[in-house]
PDB file of C-alpha atoms and ligand atoms in Angstrom:
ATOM      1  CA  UNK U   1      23.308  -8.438  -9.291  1.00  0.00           C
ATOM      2  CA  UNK U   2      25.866  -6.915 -12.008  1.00  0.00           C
ATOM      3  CA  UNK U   3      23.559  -5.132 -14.849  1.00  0.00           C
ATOM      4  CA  UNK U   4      19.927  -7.130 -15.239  1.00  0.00           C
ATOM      5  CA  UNK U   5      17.554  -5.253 -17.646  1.00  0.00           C
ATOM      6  CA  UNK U   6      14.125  -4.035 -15.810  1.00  0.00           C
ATOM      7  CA  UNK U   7      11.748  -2.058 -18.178  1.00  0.00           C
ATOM      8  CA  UNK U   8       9.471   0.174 -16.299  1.00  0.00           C
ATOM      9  CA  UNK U   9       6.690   1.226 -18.070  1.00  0.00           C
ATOM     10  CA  UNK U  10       5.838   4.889 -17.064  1.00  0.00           C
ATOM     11  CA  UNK U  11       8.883   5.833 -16.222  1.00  0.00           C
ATOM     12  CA  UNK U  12       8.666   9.365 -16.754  1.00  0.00           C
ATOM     13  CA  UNK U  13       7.164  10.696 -13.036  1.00  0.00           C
ATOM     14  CA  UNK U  14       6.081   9.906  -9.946  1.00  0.00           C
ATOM     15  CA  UNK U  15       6.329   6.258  -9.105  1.00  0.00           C
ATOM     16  CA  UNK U  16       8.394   4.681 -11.861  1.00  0.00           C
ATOM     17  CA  UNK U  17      10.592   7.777 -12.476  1.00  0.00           C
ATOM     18  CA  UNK U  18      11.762   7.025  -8.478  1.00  0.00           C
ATOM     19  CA  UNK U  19      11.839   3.416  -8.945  1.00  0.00           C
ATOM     20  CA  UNK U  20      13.873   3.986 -12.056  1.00  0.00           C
ATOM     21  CA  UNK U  21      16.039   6.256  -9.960  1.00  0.00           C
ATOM     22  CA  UNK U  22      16.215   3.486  -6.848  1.00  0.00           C
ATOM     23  CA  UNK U  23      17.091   1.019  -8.962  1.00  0.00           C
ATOM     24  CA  UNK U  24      20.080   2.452 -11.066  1.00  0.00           C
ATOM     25  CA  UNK U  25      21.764   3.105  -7.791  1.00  0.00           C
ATOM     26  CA  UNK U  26      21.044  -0.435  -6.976  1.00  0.00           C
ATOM     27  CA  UNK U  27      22.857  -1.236 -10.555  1.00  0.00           C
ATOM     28  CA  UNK U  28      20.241  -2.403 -12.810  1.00  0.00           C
ATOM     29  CA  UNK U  29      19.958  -1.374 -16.581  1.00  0.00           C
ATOM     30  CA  UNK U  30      16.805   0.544 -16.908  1.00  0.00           C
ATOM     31  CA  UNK U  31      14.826   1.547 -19.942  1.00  0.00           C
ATOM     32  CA  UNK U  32      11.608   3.168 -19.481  1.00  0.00           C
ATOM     33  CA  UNK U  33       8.819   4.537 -21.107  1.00  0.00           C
ATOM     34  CA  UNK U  34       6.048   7.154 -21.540  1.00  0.00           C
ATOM     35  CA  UNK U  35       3.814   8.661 -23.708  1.00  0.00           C
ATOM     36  CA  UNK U  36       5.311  11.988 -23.706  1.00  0.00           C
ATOM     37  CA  UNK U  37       8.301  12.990 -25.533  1.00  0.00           C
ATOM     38  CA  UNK U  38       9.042  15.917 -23.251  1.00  0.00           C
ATOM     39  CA  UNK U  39       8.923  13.822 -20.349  1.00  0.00           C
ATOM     40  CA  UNK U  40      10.542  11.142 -21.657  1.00  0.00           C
ATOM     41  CA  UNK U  41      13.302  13.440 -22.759  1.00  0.00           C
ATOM     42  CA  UNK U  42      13.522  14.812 -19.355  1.00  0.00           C
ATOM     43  CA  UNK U  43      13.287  11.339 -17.585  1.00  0.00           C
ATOM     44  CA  UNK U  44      16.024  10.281 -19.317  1.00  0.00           C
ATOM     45  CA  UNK U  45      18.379  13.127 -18.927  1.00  0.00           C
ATOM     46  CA  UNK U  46      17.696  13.479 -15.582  1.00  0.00           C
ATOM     47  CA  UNK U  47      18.548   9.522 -14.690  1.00  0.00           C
ATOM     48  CA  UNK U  48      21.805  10.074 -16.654  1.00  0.00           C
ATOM     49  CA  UNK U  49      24.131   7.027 -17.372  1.00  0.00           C
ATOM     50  CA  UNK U  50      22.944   3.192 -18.070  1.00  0.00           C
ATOM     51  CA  UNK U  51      19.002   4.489 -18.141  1.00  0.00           C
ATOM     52  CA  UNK U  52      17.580   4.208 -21.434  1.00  0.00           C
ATOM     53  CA  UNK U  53      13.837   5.451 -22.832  1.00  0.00           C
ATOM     54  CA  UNK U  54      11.039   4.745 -25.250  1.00  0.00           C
ATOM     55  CA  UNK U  55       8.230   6.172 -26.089  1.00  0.00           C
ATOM     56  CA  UNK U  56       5.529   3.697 -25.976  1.00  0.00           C
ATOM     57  CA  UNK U  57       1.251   4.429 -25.201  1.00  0.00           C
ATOM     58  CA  UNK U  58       0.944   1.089 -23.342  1.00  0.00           C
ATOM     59  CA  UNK U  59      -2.973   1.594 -24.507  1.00  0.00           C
ATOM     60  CA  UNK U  60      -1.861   1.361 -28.158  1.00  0.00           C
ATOM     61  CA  UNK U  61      -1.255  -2.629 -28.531  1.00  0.00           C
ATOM     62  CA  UNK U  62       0.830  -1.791 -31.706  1.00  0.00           C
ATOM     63  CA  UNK U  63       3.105   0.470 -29.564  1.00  0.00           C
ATOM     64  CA  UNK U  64       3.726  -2.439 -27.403  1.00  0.00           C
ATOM     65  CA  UNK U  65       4.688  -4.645 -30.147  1.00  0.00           C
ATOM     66  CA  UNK U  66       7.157  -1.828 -31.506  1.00  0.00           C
ATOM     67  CA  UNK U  67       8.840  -1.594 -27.654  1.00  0.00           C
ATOM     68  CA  UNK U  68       9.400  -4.861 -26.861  1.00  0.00           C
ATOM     69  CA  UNK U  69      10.962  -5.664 -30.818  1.00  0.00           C
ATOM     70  CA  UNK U  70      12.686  -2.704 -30.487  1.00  0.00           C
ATOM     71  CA  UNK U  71      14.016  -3.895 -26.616  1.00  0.00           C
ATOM     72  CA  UNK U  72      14.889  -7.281 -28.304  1.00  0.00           C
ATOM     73  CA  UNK U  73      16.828  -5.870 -31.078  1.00  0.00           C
ATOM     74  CA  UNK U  74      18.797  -3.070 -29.213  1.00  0.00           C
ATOM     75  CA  UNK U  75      18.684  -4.895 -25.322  1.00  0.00           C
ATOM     76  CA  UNK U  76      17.987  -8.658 -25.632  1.00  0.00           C
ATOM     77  CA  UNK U  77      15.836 -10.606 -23.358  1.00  0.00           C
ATOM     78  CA  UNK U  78      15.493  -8.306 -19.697  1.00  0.00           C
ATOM     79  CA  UNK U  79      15.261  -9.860 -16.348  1.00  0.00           C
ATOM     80  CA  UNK U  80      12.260  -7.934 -15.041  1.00  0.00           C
ATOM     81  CA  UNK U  81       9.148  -6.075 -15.989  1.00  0.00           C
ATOM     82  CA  UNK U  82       8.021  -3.241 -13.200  1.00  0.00           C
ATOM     83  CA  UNK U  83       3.651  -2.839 -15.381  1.00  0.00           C
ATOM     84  CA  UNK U  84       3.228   0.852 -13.937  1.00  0.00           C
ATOM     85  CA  UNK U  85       1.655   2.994 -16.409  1.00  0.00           C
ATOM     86  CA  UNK U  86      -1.589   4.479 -15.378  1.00  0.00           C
ATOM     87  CA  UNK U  87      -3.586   7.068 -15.317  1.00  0.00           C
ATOM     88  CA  UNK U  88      -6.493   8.094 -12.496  1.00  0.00           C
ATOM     89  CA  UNK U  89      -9.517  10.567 -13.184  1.00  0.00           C
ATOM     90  CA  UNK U  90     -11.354  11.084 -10.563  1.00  0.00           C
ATOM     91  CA  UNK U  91     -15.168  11.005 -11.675  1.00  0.00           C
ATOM     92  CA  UNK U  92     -18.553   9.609  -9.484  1.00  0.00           C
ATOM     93  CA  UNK U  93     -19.772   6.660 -11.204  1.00  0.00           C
ATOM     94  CA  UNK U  94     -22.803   8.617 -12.333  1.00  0.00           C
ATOM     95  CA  UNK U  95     -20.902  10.908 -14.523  1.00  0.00           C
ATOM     96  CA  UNK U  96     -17.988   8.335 -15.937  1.00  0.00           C
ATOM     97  CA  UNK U  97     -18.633   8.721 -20.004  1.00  0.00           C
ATOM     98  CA  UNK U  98     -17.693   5.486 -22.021  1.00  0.00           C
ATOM     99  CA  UNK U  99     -14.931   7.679 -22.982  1.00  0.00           C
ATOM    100  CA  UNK U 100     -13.456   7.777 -19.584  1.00  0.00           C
ATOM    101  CA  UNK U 101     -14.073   4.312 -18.881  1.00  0.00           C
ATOM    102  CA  UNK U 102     -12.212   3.432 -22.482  1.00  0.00           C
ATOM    103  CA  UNK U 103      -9.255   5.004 -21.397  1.00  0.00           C
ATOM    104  CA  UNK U 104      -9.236   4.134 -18.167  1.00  0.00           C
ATOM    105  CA  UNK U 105      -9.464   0.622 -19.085  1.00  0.00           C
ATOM    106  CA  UNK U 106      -7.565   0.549 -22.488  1.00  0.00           C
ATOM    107  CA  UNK U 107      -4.288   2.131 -20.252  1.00  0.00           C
ATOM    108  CA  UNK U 108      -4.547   0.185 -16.681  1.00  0.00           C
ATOM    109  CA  UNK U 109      -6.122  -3.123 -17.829  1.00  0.00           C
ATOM    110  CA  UNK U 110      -5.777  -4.070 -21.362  1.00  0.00           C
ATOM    111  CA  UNK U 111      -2.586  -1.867 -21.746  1.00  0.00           C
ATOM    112  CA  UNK U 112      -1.169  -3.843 -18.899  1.00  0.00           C
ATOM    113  CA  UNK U 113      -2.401  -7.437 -19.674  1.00  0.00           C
ATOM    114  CA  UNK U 114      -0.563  -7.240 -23.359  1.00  0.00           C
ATOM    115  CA  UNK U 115       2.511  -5.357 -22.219  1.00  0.00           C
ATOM    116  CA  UNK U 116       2.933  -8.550 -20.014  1.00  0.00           C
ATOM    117  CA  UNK U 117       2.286 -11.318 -22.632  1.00  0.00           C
ATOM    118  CA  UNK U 118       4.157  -9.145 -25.535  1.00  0.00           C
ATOM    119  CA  UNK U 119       6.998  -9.101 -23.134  1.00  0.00           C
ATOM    120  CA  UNK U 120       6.894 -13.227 -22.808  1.00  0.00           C
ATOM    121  CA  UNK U 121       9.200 -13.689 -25.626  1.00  0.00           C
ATOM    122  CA  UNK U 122      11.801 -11.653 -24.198  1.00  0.00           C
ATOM    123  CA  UNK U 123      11.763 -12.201 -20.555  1.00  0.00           C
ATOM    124  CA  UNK U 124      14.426 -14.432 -19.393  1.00  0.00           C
ATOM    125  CA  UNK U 125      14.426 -17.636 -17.075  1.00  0.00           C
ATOM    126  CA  UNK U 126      13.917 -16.594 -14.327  1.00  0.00           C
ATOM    127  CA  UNK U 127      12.763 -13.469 -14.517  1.00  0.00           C
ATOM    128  CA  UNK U 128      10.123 -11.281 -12.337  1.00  0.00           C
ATOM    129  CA  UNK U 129       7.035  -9.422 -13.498  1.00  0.00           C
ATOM    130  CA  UNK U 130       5.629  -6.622 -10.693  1.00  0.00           C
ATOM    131  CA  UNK U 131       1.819  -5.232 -11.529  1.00  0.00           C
ATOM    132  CA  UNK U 132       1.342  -2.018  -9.112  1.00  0.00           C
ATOM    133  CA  UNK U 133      -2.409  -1.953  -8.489  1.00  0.00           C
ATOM    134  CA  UNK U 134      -3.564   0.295  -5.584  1.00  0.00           C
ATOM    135  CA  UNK U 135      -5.530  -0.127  -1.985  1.00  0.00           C
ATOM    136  CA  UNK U 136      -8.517   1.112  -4.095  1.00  0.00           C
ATOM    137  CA  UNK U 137      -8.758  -3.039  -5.048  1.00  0.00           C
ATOM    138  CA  UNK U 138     -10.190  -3.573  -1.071  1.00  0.00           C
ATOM    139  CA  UNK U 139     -11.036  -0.015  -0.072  1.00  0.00           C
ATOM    140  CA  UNK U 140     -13.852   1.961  -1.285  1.00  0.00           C
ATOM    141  CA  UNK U 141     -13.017   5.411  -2.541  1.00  0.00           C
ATOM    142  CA  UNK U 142     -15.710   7.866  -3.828  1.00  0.00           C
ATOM    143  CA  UNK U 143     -15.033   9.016  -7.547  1.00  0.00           C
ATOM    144  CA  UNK U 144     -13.265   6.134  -8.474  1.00  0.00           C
ATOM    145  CA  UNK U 145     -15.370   3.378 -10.241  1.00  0.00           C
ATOM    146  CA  UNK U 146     -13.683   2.526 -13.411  1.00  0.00           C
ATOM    147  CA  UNK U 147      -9.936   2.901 -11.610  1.00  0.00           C
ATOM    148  CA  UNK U 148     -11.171   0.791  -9.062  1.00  0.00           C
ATOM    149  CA  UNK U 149     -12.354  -1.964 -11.615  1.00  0.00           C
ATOM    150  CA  UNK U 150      -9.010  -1.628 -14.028  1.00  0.00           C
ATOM    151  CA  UNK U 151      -6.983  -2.143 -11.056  1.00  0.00           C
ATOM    152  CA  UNK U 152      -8.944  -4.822  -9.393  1.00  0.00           C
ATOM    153  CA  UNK U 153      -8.825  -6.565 -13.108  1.00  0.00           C
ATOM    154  CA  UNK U 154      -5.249  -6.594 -13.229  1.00  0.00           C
ATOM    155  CA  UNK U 155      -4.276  -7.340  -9.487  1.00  0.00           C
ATOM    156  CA  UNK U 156      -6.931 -10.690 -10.650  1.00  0.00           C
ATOM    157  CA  UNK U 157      -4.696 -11.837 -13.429  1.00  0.00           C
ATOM    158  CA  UNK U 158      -1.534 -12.306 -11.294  1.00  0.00           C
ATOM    159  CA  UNK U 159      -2.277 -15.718  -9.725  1.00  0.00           C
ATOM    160  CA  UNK U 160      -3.351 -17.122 -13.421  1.00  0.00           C
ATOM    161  CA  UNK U 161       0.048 -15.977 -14.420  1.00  0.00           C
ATOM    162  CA  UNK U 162       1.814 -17.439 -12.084  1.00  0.00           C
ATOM    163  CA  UNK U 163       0.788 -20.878 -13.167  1.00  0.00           C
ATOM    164  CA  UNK U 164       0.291 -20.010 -16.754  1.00  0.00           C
ATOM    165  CA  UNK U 165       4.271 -19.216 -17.045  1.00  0.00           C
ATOM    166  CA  UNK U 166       6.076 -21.162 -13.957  1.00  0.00           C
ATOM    167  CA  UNK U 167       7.497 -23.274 -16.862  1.00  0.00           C
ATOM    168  CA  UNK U 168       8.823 -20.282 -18.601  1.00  0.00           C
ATOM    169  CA  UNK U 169      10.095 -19.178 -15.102  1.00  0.00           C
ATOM    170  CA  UNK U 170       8.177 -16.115 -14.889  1.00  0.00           C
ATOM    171  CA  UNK U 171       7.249 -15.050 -11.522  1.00  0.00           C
ATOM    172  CA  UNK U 172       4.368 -12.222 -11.347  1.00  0.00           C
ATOM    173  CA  UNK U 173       3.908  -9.942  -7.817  1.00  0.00           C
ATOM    174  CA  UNK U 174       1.756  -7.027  -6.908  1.00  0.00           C
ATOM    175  CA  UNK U 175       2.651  -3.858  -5.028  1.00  0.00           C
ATOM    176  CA  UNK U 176      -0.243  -2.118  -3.792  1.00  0.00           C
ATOM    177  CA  UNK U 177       0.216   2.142  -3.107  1.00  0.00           C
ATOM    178  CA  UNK U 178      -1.869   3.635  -0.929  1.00  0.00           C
ATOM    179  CA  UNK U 179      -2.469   7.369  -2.022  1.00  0.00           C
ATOM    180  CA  UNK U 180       1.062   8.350  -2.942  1.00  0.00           C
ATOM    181  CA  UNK U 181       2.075  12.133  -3.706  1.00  0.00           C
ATOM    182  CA  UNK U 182       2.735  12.312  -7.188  1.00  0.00           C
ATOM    183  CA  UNK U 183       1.832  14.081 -10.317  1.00  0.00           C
ATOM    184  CA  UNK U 184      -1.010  11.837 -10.724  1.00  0.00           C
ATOM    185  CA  UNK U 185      -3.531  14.182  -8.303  1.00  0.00           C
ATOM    186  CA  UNK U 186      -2.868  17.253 -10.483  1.00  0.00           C
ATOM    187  CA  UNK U 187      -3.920  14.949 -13.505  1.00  0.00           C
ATOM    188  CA  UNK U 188      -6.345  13.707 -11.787  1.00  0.00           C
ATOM    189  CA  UNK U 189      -8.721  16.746 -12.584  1.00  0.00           C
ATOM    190  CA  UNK U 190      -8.671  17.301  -8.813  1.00  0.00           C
ATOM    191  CA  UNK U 191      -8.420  21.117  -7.576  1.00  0.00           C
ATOM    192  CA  UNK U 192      -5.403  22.120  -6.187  1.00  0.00           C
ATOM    193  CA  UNK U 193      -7.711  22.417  -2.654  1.00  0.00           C
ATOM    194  CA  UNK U 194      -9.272  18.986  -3.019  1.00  0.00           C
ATOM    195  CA  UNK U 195      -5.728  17.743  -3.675  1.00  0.00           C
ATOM    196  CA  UNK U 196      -4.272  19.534  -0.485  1.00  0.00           C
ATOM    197  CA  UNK U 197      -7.107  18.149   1.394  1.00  0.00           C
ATOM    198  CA  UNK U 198      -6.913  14.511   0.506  1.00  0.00           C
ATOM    199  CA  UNK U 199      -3.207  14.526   1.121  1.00  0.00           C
ATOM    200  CA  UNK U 200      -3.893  16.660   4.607  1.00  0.00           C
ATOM    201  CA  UNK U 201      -6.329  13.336   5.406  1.00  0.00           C
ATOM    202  CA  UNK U 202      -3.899  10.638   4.464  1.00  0.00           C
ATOM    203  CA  UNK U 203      -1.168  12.324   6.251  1.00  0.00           C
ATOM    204  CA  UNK U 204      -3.285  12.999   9.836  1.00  0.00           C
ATOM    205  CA  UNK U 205      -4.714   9.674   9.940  1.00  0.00           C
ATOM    206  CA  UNK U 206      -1.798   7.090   8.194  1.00  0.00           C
ATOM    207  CA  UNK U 207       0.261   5.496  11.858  1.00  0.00           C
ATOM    208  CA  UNK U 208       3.398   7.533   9.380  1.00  0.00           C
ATOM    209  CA  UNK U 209       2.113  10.704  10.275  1.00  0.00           C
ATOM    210  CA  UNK U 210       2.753  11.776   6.684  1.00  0.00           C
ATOM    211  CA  UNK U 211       1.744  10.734   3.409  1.00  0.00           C
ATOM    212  CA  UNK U 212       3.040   7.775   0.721  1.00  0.00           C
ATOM    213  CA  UNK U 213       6.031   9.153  -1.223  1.00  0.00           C
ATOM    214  CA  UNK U 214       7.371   7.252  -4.194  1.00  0.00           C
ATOM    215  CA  UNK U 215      10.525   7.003  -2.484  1.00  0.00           C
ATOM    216  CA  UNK U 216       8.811   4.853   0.157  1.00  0.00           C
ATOM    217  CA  UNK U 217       7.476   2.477  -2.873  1.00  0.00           C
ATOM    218  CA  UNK U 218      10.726   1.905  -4.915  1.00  0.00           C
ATOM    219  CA  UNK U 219      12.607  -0.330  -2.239  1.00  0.00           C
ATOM    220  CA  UNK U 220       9.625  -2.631  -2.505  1.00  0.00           C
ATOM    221  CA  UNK U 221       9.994  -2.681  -5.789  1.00  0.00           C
ATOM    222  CA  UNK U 222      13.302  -3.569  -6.452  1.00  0.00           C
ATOM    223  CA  UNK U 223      12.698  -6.427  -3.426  1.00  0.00           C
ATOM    224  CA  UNK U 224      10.173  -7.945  -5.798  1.00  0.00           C
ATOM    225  CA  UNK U 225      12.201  -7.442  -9.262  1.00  0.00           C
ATOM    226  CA  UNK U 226      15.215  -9.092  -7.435  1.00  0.00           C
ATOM    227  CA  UNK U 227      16.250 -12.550  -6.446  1.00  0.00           C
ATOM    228  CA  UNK U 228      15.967 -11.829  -2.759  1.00  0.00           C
ATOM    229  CA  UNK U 229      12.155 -12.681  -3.307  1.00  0.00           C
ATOM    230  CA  UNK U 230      12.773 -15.167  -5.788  1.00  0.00           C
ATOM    231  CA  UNK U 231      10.307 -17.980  -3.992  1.00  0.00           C
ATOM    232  CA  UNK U 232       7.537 -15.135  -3.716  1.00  0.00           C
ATOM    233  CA  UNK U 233       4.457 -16.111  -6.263  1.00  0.00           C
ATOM    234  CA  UNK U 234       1.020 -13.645  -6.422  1.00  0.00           C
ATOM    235  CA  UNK U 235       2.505 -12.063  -2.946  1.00  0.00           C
ATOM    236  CA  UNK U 236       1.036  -8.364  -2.879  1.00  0.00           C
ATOM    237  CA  UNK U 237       2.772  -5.776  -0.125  1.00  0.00           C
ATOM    238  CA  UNK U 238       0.461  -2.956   0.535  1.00  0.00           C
ATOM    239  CA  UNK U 239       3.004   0.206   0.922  1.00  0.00           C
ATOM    240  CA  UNK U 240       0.433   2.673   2.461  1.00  0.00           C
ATOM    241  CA  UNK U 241       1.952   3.075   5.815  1.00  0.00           C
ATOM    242  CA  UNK U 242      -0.718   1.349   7.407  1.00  0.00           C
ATOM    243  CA  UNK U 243      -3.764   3.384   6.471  1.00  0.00           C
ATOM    244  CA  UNK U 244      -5.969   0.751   5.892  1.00  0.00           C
ATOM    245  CA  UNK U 245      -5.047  -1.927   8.223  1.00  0.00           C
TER     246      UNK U 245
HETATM  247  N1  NAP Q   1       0.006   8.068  -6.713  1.00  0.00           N
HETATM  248  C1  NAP Q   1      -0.874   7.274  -6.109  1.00  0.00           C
HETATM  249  O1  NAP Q   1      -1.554   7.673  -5.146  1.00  0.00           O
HETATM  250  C2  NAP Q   1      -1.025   5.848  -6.577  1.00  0.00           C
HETATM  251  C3  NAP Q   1      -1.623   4.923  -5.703  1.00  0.00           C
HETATM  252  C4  NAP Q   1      -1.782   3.606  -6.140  1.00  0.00           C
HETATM  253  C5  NAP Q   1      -1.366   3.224  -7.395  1.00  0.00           C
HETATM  254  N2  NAP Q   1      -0.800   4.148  -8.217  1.00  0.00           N
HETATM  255  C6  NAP Q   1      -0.396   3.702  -9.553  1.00  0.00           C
HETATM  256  O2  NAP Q   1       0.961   3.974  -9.746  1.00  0.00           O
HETATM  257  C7  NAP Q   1       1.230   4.083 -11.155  1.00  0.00           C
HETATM  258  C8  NAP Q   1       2.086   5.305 -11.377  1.00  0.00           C
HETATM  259  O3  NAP Q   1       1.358   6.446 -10.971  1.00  0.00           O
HETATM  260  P1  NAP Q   1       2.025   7.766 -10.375  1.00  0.00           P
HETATM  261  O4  NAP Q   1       1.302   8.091  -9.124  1.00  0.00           O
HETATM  262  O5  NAP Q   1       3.487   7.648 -10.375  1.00  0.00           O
HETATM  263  O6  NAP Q   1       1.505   8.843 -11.456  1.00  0.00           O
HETATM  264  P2  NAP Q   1       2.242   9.658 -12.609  1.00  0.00           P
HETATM  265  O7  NAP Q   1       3.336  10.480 -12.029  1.00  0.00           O
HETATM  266  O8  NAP Q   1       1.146  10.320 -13.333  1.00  0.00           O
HETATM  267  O9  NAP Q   1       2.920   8.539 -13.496  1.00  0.00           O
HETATM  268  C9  NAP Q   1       2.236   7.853 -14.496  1.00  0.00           C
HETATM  269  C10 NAP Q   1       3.232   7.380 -15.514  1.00  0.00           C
HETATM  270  O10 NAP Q   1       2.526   6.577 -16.458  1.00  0.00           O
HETATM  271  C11 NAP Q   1       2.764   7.090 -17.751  1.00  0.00           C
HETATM  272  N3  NAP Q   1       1.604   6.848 -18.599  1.00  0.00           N
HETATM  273  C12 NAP Q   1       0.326   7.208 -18.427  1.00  0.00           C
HETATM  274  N4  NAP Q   1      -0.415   6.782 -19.439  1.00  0.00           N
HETATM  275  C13 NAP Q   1       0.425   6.128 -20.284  1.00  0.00           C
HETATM  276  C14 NAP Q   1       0.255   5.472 -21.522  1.00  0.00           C
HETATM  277  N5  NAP Q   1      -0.931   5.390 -22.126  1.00  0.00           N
HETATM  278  N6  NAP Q   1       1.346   4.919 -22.097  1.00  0.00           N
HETATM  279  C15 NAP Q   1       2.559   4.989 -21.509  1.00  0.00           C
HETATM  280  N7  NAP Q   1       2.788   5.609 -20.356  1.00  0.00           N
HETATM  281  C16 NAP Q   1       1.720   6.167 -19.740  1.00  0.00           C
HETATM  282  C17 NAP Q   1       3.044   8.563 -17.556  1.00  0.00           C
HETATM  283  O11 NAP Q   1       3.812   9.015 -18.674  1.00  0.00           O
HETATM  284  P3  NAP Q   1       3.465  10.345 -19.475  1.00  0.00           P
HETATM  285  O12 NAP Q   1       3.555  11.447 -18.479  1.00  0.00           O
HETATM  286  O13 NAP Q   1       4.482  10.394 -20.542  1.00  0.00           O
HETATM  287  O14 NAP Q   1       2.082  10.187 -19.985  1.00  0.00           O
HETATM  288  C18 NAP Q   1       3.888   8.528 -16.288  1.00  0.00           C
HETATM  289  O15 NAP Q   1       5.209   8.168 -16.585  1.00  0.00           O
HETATM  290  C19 NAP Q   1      -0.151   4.135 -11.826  1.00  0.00           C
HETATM  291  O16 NAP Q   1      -0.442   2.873 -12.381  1.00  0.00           O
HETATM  292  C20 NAP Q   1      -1.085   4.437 -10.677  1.00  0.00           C
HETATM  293  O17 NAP Q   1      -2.379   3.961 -10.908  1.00  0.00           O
HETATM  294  C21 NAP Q   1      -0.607   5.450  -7.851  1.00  0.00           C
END
């Protein structure tokens, strides 16, 4: 395995911080990014040696061109691409403002289907792209609409990949969180009670007894950046302790 290059974009918390985390103990080289220079900072520091950061707004297409010439110049070509920036506000469909759709689409769809083909050029042969979508693709969840639709949008794209850049030896997978404890509820606009209760739900009802934690997500991860799943084309593992089998 020796030191392959994975870029994880939102790297900075909750899901791709830990994956960042799993997979530096695994041995990868791992540069991540984030919107926030804080958090970046902090990211960074905290993963310590061989982890690397950039800030990048994956919504901002011209950011995306800047990280991956940067990557090239300073990296070279990387062996895998873990597309996990996103954001969630939770809003009925009623009240979602073109605003919130914008951003909700600009950061989970469109941010994610250029990050992918601006990455082409420096993704080696063979190499593996993961897109992390969500259950919300196949379960209805109040409040959700436009996340629902960005997600669904990108989980779509992965089989067209897969044939659009088998020559180039690209492989593209999915992993699929069910509600995972995160910063992402706080941001969510959720209360504090509304968050307690939702995670109160998922933890009574999942067959775990206790709810998603990122920790739980990053092994799956890795599986699909690494050779051990190197046949594995459009596969998508659902890593919500069985909550909605
Ligand atoms: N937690 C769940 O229940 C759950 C379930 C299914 C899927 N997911 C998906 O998992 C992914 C990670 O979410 P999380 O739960 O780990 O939440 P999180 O802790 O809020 O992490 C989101 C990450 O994305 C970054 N980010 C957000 N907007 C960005 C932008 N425009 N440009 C660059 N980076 C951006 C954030 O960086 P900054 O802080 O610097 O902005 C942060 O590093 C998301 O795609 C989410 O939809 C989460």
């Amino acid at each position: 395995m020796g030191n392959k290059k994975i870029v994880i974009t939102g790297g900075t918390t909750g899901i791709g911080f830990t994956c960042a985390e799993y997979l530096l103990k695994a041995g990868y080289n791992i540069i991540i990014t984030g919107r926030t220079k804080k958090n970046l900072d902090n990211a960074v520091s905290k993963l310590g040696k061989n982890a690397f950061g950039i800030l990048s707004d994956t919504s901002s297409l011209s950011d995306i061109d800047k990280l991956v010439s940067k990557i090239k110049n300073e990296f070279g070509k990387i062996d895998g691409l873990f597309v996990n920036a996103g954001i969630f506000k939770a809003m009925s469909f009623e009240g979602t403002t073109e605003d919130l759709f914008d951003e909700t689409m600009n950061t989970n769809f469109k941010g994610a289907f250029f990050t992918v083909q601006k990455f082409i050029p420096i993704l080696k042969n063979p190499s593996s792209i993961v897109l992390n979508t969500s259950i919300v693709v196949f379960k209805a969840f109040a409040d959700t609409s436009v996340y629902t639709a960005s997600k669904a949008a990108l989980e779509s794209i992965a089989k067209v990949l897969n044939i659009e850049l088998a020559d180039k030896g690209i492989r593209v997978n999915v992993v699929s969180p069910g509600v995972t404890q995160s910063p992402i509820q706080k941001k969510s606009g959720m209360s504090d009670e509304a968050i307690d209760n939702l995670l109160e739900h998922f933890s009574a009802t999942s067959p775990i007894g206790r709810i998603v934690q990122p920790t739980d997500i990053a092994p799956i991860v890795e599986f699909l950046l690494s050779d051990k799943s190197q046949v594995l084309r459009n596969e998508k593992i659902i890593v919500d302790g069985g909550t909605t089998m």
